[in-house]
Coordinates of C-alpha atoms and ligand atoms in Angstrom, one line a residue:
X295 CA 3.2 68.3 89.0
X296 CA 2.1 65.2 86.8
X297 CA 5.8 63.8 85.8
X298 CA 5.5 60.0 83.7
X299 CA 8.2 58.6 82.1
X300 CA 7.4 57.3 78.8
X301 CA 8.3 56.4 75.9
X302 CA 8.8 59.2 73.2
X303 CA 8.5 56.9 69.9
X304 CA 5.5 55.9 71.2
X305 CA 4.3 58.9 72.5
X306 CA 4.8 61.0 69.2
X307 CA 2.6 58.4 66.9
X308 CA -0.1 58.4 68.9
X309 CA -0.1 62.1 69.1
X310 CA -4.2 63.5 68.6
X311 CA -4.0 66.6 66.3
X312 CA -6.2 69.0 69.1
X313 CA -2.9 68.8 70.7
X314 CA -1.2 70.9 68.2
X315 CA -3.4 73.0 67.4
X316 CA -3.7 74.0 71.1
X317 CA -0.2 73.5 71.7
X318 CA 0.6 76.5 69.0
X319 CA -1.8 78.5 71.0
X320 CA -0.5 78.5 73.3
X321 CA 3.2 79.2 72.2
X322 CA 1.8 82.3 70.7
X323 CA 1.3 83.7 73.9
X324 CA 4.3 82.5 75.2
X325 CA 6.6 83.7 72.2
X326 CA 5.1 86.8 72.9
X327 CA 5.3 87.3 76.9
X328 CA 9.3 86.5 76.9
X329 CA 12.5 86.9 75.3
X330 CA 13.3 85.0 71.9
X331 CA 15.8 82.7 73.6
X332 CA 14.2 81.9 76.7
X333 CA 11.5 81.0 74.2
X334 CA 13.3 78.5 72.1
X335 CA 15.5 77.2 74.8
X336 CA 12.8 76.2 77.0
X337 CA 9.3 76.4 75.3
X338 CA 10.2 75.2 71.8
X339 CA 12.0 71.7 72.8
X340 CA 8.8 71.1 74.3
X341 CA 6.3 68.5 72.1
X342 CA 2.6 68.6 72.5
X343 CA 1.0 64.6 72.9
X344 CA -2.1 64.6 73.6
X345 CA -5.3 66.4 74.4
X346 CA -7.6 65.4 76.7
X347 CA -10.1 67.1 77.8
X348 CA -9.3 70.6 78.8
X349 CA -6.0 68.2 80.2
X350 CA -2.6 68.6 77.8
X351 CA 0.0 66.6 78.0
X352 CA 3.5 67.8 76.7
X353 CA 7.0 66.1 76.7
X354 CA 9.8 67.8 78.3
X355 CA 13.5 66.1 77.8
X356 CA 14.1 65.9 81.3
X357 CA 13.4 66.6 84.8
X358 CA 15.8 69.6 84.9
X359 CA 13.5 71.0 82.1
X360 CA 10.5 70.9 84.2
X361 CA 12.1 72.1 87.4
X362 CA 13.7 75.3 85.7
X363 CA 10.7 75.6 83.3
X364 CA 8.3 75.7 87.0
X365 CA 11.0 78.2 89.1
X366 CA 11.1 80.3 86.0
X367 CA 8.2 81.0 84.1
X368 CA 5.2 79.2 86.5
X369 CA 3.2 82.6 86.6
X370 CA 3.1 82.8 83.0
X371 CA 2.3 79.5 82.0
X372 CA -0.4 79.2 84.3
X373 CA -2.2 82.2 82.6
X374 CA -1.7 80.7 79.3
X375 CA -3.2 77.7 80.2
X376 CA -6.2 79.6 81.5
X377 CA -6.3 81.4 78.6
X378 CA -5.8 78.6 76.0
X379 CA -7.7 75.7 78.0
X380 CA -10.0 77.5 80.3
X381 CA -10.0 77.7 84.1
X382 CA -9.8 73.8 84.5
X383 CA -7.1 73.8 82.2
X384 CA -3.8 71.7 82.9
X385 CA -0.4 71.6 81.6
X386 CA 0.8 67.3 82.2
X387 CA 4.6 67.4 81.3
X388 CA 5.8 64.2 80.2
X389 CA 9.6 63.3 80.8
X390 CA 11.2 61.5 77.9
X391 CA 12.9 58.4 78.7
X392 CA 15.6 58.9 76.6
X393 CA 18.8 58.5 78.0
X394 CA 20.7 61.4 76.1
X395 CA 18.3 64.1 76.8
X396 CA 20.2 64.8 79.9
X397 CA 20.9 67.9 80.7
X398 CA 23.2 68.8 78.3
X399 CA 20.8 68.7 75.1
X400 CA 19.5 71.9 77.0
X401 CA 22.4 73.2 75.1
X402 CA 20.9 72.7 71.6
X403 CA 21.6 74.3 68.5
X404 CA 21.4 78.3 67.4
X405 CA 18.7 79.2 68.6
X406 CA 17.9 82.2 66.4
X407 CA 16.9 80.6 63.3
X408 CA 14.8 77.8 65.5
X409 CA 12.0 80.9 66.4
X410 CA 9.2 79.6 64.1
X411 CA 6.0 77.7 65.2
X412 CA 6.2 74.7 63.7
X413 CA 4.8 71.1 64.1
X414 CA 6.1 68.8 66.3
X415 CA 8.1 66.6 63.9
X416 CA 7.0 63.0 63.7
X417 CA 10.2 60.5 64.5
X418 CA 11.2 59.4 61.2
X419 CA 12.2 55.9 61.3
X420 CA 15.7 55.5 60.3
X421 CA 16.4 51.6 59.2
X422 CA 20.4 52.6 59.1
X423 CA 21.6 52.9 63.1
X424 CA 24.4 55.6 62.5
X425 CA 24.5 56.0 66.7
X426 CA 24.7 60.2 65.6
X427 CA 23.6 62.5 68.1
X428 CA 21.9 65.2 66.5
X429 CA 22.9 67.7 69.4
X430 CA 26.2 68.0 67.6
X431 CA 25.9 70.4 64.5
X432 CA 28.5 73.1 63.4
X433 CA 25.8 75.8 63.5
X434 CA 26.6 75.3 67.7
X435 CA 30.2 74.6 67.2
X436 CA 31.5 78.0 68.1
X437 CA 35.2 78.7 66.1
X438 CA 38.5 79.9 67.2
X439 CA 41.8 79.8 66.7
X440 CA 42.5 76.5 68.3
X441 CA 39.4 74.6 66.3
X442 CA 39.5 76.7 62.9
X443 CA 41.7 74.8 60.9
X444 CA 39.6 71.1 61.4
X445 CA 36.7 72.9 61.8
X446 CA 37.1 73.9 58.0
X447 CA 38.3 70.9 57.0
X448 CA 35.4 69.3 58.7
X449 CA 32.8 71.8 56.9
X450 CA 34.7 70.8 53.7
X451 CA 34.2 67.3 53.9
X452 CA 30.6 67.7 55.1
X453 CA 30.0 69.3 51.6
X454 CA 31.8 67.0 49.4
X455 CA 32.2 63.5 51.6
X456 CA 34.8 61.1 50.0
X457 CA 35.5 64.0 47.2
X458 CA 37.7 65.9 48.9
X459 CA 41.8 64.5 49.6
X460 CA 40.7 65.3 53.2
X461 CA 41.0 61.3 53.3
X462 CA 41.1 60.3 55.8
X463 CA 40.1 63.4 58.2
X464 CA 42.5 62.8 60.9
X465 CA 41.9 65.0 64.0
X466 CA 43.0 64.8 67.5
X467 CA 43.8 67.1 70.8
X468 CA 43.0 66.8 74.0
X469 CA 40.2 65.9 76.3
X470 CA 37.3 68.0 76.4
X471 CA 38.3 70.4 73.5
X472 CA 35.7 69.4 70.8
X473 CA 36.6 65.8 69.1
X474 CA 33.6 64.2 69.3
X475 CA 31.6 67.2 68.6
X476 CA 33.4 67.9 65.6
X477 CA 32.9 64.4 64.0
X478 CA 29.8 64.0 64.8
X479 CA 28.5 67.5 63.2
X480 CA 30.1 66.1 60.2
X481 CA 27.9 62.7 60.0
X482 CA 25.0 64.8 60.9
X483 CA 25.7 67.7 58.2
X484 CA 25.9 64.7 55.3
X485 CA 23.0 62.8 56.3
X486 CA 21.0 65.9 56.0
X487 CA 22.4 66.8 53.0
X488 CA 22.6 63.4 51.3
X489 CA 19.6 61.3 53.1
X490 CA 20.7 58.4 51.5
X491 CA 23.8 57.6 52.4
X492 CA 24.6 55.2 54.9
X493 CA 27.1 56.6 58.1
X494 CA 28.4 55.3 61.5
X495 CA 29.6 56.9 64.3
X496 CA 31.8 54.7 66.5
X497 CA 34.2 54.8 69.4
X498 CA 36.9 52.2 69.0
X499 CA 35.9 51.2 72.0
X500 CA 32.4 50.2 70.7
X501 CA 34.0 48.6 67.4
X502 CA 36.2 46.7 69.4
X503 CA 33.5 45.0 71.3
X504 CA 31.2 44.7 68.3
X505 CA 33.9 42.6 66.8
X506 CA 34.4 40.2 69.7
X507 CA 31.0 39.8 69.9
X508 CA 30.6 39.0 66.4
X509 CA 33.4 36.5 66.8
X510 CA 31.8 35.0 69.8
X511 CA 28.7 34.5 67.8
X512 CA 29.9 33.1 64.5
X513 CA 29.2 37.1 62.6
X514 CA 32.3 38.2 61.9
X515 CA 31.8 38.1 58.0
X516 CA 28.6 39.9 58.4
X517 CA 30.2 42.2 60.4
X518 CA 32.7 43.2 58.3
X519 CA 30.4 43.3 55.2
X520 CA 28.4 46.2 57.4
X521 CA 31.2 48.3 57.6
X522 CA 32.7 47.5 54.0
X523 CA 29.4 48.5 52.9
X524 CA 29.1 52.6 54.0
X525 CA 29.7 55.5 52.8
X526 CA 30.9 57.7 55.5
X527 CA 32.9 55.8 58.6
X528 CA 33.6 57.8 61.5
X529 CA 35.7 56.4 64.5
X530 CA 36.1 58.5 68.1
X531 CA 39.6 57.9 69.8
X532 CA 41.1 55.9 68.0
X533 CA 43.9 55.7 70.1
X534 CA 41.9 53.1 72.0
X535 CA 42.7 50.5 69.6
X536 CA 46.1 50.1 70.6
X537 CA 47.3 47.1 71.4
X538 CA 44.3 45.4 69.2
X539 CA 45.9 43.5 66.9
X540 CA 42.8 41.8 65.7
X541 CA 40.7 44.8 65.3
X542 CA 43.4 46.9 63.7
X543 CA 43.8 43.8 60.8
X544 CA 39.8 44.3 60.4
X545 CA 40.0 47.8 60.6
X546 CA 42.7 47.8 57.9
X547 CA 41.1 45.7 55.2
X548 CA 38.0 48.0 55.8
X549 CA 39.8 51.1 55.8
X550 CA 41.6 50.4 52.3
X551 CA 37.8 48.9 50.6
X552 CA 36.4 52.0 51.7
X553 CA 39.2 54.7 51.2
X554 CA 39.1 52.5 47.6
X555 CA 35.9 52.9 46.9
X556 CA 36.2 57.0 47.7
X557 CA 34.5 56.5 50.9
X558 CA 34.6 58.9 53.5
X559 CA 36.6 58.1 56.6
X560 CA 37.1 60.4 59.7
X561 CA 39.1 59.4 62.5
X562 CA 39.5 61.4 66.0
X563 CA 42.4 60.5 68.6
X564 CA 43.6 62.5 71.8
X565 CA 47.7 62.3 70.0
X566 CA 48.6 62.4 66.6
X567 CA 49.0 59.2 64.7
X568 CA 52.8 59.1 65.3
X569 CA 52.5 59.0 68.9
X570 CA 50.1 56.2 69.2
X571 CA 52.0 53.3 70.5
X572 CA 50.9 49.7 69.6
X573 CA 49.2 50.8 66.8
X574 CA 50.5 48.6 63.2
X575 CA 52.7 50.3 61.5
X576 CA 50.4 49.9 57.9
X577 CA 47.6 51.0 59.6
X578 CA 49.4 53.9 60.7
X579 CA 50.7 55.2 57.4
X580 CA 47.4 55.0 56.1
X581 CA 46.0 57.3 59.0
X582 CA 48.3 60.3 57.5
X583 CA 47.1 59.8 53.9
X584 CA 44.5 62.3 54.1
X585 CA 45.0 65.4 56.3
X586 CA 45.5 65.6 60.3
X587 CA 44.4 68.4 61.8
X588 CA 44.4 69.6 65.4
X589 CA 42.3 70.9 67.8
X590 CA 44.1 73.4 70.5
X591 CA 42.9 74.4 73.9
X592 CA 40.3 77.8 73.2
X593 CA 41.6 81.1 73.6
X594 CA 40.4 83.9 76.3
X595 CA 38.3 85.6 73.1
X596 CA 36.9 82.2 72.3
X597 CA 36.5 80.7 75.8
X598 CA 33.9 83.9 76.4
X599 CA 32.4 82.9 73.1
X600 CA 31.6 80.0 73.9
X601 CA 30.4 81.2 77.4
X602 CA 27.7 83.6 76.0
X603 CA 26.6 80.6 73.1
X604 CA 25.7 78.2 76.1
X605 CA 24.6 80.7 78.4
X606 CA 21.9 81.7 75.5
X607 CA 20.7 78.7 75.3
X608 CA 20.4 78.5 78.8
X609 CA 18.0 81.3 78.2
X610 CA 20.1 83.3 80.9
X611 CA 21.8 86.5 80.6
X612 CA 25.3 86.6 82.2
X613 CA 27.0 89.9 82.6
X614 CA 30.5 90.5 81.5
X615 CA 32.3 90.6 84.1
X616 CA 30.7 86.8 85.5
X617 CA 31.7 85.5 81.5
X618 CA 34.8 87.0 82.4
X619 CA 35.4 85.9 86.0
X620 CA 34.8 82.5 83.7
X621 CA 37.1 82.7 81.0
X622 CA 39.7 83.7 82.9
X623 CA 39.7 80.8 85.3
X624 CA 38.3 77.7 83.3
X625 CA 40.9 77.5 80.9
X626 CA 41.8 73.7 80.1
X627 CA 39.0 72.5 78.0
X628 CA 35.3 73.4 76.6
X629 CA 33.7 70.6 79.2
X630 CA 34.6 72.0 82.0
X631 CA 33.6 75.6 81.1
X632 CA 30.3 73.8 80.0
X633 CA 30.5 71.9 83.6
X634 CA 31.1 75.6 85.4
X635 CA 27.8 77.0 83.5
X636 CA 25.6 73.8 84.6
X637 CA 27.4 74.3 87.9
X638 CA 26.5 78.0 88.1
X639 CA 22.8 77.1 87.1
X640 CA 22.5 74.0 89.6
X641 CA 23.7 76.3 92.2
X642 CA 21.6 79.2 92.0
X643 CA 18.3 76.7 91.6
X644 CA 19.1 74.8 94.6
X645 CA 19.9 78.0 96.7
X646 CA 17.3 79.9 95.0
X647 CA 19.7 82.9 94.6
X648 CA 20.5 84.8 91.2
X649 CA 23.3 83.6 89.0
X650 CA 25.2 86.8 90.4
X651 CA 29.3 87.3 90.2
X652 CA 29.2 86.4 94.1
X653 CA 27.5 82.9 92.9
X654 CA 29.8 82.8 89.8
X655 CA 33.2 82.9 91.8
X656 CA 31.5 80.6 94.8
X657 CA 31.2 77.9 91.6
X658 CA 34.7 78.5 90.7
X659 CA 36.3 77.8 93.9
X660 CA 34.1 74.9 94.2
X661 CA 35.8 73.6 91.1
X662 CA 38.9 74.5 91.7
X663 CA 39.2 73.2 95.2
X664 CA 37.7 69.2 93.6
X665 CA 40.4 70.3 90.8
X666 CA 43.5 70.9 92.9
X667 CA 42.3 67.9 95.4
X668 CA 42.9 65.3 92.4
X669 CA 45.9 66.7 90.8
X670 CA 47.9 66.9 94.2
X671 CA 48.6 63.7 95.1
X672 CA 51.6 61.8 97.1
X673 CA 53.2 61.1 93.7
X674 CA 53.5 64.4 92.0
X675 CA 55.0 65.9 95.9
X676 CA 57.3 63.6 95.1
X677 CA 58.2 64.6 92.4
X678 CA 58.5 68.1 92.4
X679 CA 60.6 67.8 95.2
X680 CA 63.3 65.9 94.5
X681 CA 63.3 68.0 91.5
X682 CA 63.8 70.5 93.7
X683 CA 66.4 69.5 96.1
X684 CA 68.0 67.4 93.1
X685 CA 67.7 63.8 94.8
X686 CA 66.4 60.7 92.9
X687 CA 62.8 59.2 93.3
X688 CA 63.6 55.9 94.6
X689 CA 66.0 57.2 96.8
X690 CA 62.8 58.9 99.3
X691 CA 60.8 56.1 98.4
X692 CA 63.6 53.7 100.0
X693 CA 64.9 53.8 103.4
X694 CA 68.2 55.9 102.4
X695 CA 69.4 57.7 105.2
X696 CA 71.6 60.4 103.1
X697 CA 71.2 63.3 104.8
X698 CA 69.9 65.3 102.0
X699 CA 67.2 62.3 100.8
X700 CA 65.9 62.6 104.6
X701 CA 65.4 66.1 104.2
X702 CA 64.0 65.6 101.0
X703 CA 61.8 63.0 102.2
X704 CA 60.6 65.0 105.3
X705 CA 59.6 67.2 103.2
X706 CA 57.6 65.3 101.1
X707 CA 55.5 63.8 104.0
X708 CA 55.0 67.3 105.4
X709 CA 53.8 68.8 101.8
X710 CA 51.5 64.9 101.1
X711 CA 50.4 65.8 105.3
X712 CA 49.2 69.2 104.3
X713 CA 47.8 69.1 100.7
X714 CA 46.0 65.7 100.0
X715 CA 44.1 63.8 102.1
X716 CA 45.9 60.9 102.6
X717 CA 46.0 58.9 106.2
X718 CA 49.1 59.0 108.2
X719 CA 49.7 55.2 107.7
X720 CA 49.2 55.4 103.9
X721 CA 51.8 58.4 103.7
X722 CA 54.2 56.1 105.4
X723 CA 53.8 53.4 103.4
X724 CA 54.5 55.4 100.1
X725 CA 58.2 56.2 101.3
X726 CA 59.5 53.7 102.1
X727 CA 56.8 51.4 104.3
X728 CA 57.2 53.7 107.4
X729 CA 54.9 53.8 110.0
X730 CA 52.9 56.9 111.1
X731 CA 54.9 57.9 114.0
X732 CA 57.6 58.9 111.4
X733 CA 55.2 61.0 109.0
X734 CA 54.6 63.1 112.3
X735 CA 57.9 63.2 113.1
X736 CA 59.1 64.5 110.1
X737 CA 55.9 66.9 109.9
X738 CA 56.9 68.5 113.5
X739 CA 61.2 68.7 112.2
X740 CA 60.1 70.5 108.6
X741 CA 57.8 72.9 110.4
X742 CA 60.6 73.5 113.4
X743 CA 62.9 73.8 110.6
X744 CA 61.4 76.0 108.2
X745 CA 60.2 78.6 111.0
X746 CA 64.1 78.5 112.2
X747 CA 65.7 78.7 108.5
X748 CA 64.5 81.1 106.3
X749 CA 65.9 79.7 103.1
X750 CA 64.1 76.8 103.7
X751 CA 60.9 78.1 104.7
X752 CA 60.9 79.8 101.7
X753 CA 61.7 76.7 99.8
X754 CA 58.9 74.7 101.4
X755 CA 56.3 77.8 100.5
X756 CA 57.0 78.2 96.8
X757 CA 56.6 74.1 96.9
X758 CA 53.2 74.4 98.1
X759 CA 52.3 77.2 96.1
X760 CA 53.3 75.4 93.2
X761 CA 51.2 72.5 94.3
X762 CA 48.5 74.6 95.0
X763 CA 48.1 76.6 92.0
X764 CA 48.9 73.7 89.7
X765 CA 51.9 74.8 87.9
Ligands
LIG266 P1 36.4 65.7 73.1 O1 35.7 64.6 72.2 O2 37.5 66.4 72.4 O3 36.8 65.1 74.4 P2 33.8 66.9 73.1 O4 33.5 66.9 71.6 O5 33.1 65.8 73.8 O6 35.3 66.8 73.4 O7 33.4 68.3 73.7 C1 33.1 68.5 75.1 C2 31.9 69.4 75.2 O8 32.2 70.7 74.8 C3 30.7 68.9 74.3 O9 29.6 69.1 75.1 C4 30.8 69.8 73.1 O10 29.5 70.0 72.6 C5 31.4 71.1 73.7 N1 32.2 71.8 72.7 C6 33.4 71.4 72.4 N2 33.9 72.3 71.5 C7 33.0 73.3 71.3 C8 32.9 74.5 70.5 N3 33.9 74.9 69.8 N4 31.8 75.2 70.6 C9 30.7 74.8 71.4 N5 30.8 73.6 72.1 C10 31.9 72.9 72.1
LIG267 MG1 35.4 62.6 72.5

C-alpha cells in the first residue's frame, strides 16, 4: 500500500474535481455493502485528492485508519474500485500529517446524523488561532449523573455566551472524567453558532509560557491587548497557575476587562477554587462569581454508555456482557475506559483474533496488572502498615530497634519484596539505609513467622490483599 505523508492544507486546495465525483461513487457502493456506522466511522472521514488516471488518491487521518480500513473491509474495497475505476483501478491512501489525528479522532462525533454524501469540505482559513479541537462537541459528550449538572450549564452558556450569570463557568473534577472535553465543546458550539466571535482555548500551562515569552521579547502589552480583546476565554487546569504570581496579576486585570465587558469566561481545574493553594486571594473570589460546577466519576449505567458511544464509532459491535466485563472493572475515569477500548482493538489486530469476552478480560488484566504495578510502591507498604500495627513512619524508616517497629518494619520489606519491583539494595535503603542481607533476612523471619502464627499470617494476607486490589 501507497502511504505519503503530506500535508492536508495543501492537499485539500489542490484537490481536482474528477476526484469527487468518483470519490461519491464510490461511497455509494460502499454505504450500501456495510452497516451505517462502519460506514461513517471509517469510510466517511476519508477525503478524496486527486484523480489520476484510473489512480485515486484519498487521505486517511492516520496509519491505524489504513491498517483497520485494509484487515477489515480489503475484499470490498477492492471490488469497488474495480467497479468505479476499472480493472487498473487503485485506491493511494494518503496519511495526514497532522499531529491530532491520532487515533483518538477515530472517535468522532454522532455518527448517525453524519450519513449523507457530501463534499469534502474545503479548509476554511481561520485568521483567529482559537487552538479548539473540533473532536470535542456535546453531540459526543455522553451525560450522566456525574457530568449532568456542568454539562447543562455548559449547553447554557454555549447558547447565550457572556449572557448568562454562569460567569465565570467554573468546573473541575478529576483526571480523565471530561474537563477538557467539556470546555472545549463549549468554544466549538459558539463559534459555530456565532462565526464571528473571537475564542481561545488555553491550558495555563500554555498561557504561562506565552507570557514569559512575551516578556522575553519586549510583547507583553500586545499580549495582553490579545486577550483583553475576546469574547469567549477558556482556560484548562487552572490549578497550574499556582504559585504564578505574575501571570495570576495579568490574568486578573484580564479577567475583570472581560468579565466587564460581559465576556465569556470558562475556567476548568482538577479541585475547586477553595482548594487551590498559591492561588491570590482576589483572583480567587473572582473564580466563584459565576457558577462552579463539578464533574463526578461516571456511574455503572453511564460507564456502559459511554462504552457502546465509542465502540460505535469504532464501527464494532461489542456484546453485553464484554461492555459489561468493562464497566464493571474500569471504573476511575472516561480515559481509561477509552484506553481499555483502543486496548481491546490493538489487541485483537495485532493477534488477528475477534474482540471476544476471552480478549476483553485478557485486556483488562493487562491493565490492571500495569495499574496495581504503579500504585504499589515501597511508600504506600509503608504506610498501610504501620497503620496497621499502629507504629509511626519514621520510626521503620529509622534504625529503631523497638520490638514492635522491627516487626513492623520486617514486614514492610517482605510486603515491598513481594509486590513491587524494587532491588534488594533499594528496599534497604528506604528503611533505614540497610543493606540487602537484612531485606532477606527479614523476608525469611516474616514468612517463618507467619506460617507458625496464624494471627499474623492472617495479618500479613489481608495487607497484601489490600495492596493488591487497591483499596
Ligand atoms: P479531563 O480534562 O477531565 O482530564 P478529558 O476531557 O481529557 O478529561 O477526557 C478524557 C477523554 O474522555 C477524552 O477523550 C474525552 O473525549 C473523553 N470523555 C470524557 N467525558 C466524556 C463523556 N461524558 N462522553 C464521552 N467521552 C468523554
Ligand atoms: Mg483536561
Amino acid at each position: 500500500m501507497d502511504n505519503l505523508k503530506i500535508n492536508k492544507k495543501k492537499i485539500l486546495k489542490n484537490k481536482t474535481p474528477d476526484s469527487s465525483k468518483v470519490w461519491k461513487e464510490f461511497l455509494l457502493t460502499i454505504k450500501s455493502s456495510i452497516p451505517n456506522l462502519s460506514y461513517s466511522s471509517w469510510f466517511l472521514p476519508l477525503k478524496p485528492i486527486s484523480l489520476n488516471g484510473s489512480e485515486l488518491k484519498v487521505l486517511v487521518p492516520n496509519d491505524y485508519f489504513v491498517e483497520w480500513i485494509d484487515q477489515h473491509y480489503n475484499t470490498l474495497i477492492n471490488n469497488t474500485v474495480e467497479q468505479v475505476l476499472g480493472k487498473e483501478g487503485k485506491l493511494v491512501y494518503i496519511i495526514s500529517e497532522e499531529e491530532e489525528s491520532d487515533i483518538l479522532d477515530l472517535f468522532s462525533e454522532q455518527t448517525e446524523n453524519k450519513v449523507v454524501i457530501s463534499e469534502p469540505k474545503e479548509v476554511v482559513e481561520n485568521t483567529f488561532e482559537n487552538n479548539l479541537n473540533p473532536h470535542y462537541q456535546f453531540n459526543n459528550y455522553v451525560k450522566g449523573e456525574g457530568n449532568a449538572l456542568a454539562r447543562a450549564a455548559a449547553i447554557a452558556i454555549s447558547e447565550n455566551p457572556g449572557e448568562t450569570t454562569f460567569n465565570p463557568l467554573f468546573i473541575y473534577g478529576g483526571v480523565g472524567l471530561g474537563k477538557t472535553h467539556l470546555v472545549q465543546a463549549i468554544g466549538n458550539t459558539i463559534l459555530s453558532k456565532y462565526p464571528e466571535k473571537k475564542i481561545i482555548y488555553i491550558s495555563a500551562d500554555n498561557f504561562t509560557t506565552q507570557f514569559v515569552e512575551s516578556i522575553q521579547s519586549n510583547t507583553t502589552a500586545k499580549f495582553s491587548k490579545r486577550y483583553n480583546s475576546i469574547d469567549v476565554l477558556i482556560i484548562d487546569d487552572i490549578q497550574f497557575l499556582s504559585g504564578r504570581e505574575k501571570t495570576q496579576d495579568l490574568l486578573f486585570h484580564i479577567f475583570n476587562n472581560l468579565h466587564q465587558s460581559r465576556k465569556q469566561i470558562i475556567l476548568s481545574s482538577d479541585k475547586p477554587p477553595k482548594e487551590i493553594v498559591g492561588m491570590n486571594e482576589r483572583l480567587l473570589s473572582r473564580f466563584n462569581w459565576g457558577l462552579t460546577v463539578d464533574v463526578q466519576p461516571p456511574d455503572f449505567e453511564t460507564r456502559i454508555a459511554i462504552l457502546k458511544n465509542k465502540s460505535d464509532n469504532f464501527g464494532i459491535d461489542l456484546t453485553n456482557e464484554i461492555l459489561d466485563l468493562i464497566a464493571y472493572n474500569i471504573t476511575s475515569n472516561i480515559r481509561e475506559l477509552e484506553g481499555c477500548l483502543i486496548k481491546l482493538l490493538a489487541n485483537s489486530s495485532l493477534t488477528s483474533t475477534p474482540v471476544d469476552f476471552e480478549l476483553a478480560r485478557k485486556t483488562i488484566d493487562e491493565i490492571s496488572t500495569t495499574k496495581r504495578e504503579i500504585s504499589i510502591s515501597i511508600d504506600n507498604i509503608t504506610k498501610l502498615v504501620c497503620k496497621e500495627f499502629d507504629v509511626d513512619d519514621n520510626k521503620v524508616r529509622e534504625k529503631n530497634r523497638k520490638k514492635e517497629v522491627v516487626l513492623a518494619r520486617q514486614v514492610a520489606m517482605y510486603l515491598s519484596k513481594t509486590l513491587t519491583q524494587s532491588s534488594l539494595k533499594t528496599i534497604g535503603l528506604q528503611f533505614g539505609g540497610r543493606d540487602h542481607s537484612t531485606v532477606i533476612h527479614a523476608c525469611n523471619n516474616i514468612e517463618k513467622l507467619a506460617s507458625k502464627d496464624v494471627s499474623l499470617n492472617k495479618i500479613v494476607s489481608g495487607l497484601k490483599n489490600k495492596l493488591e486490589l487497591g483499596i
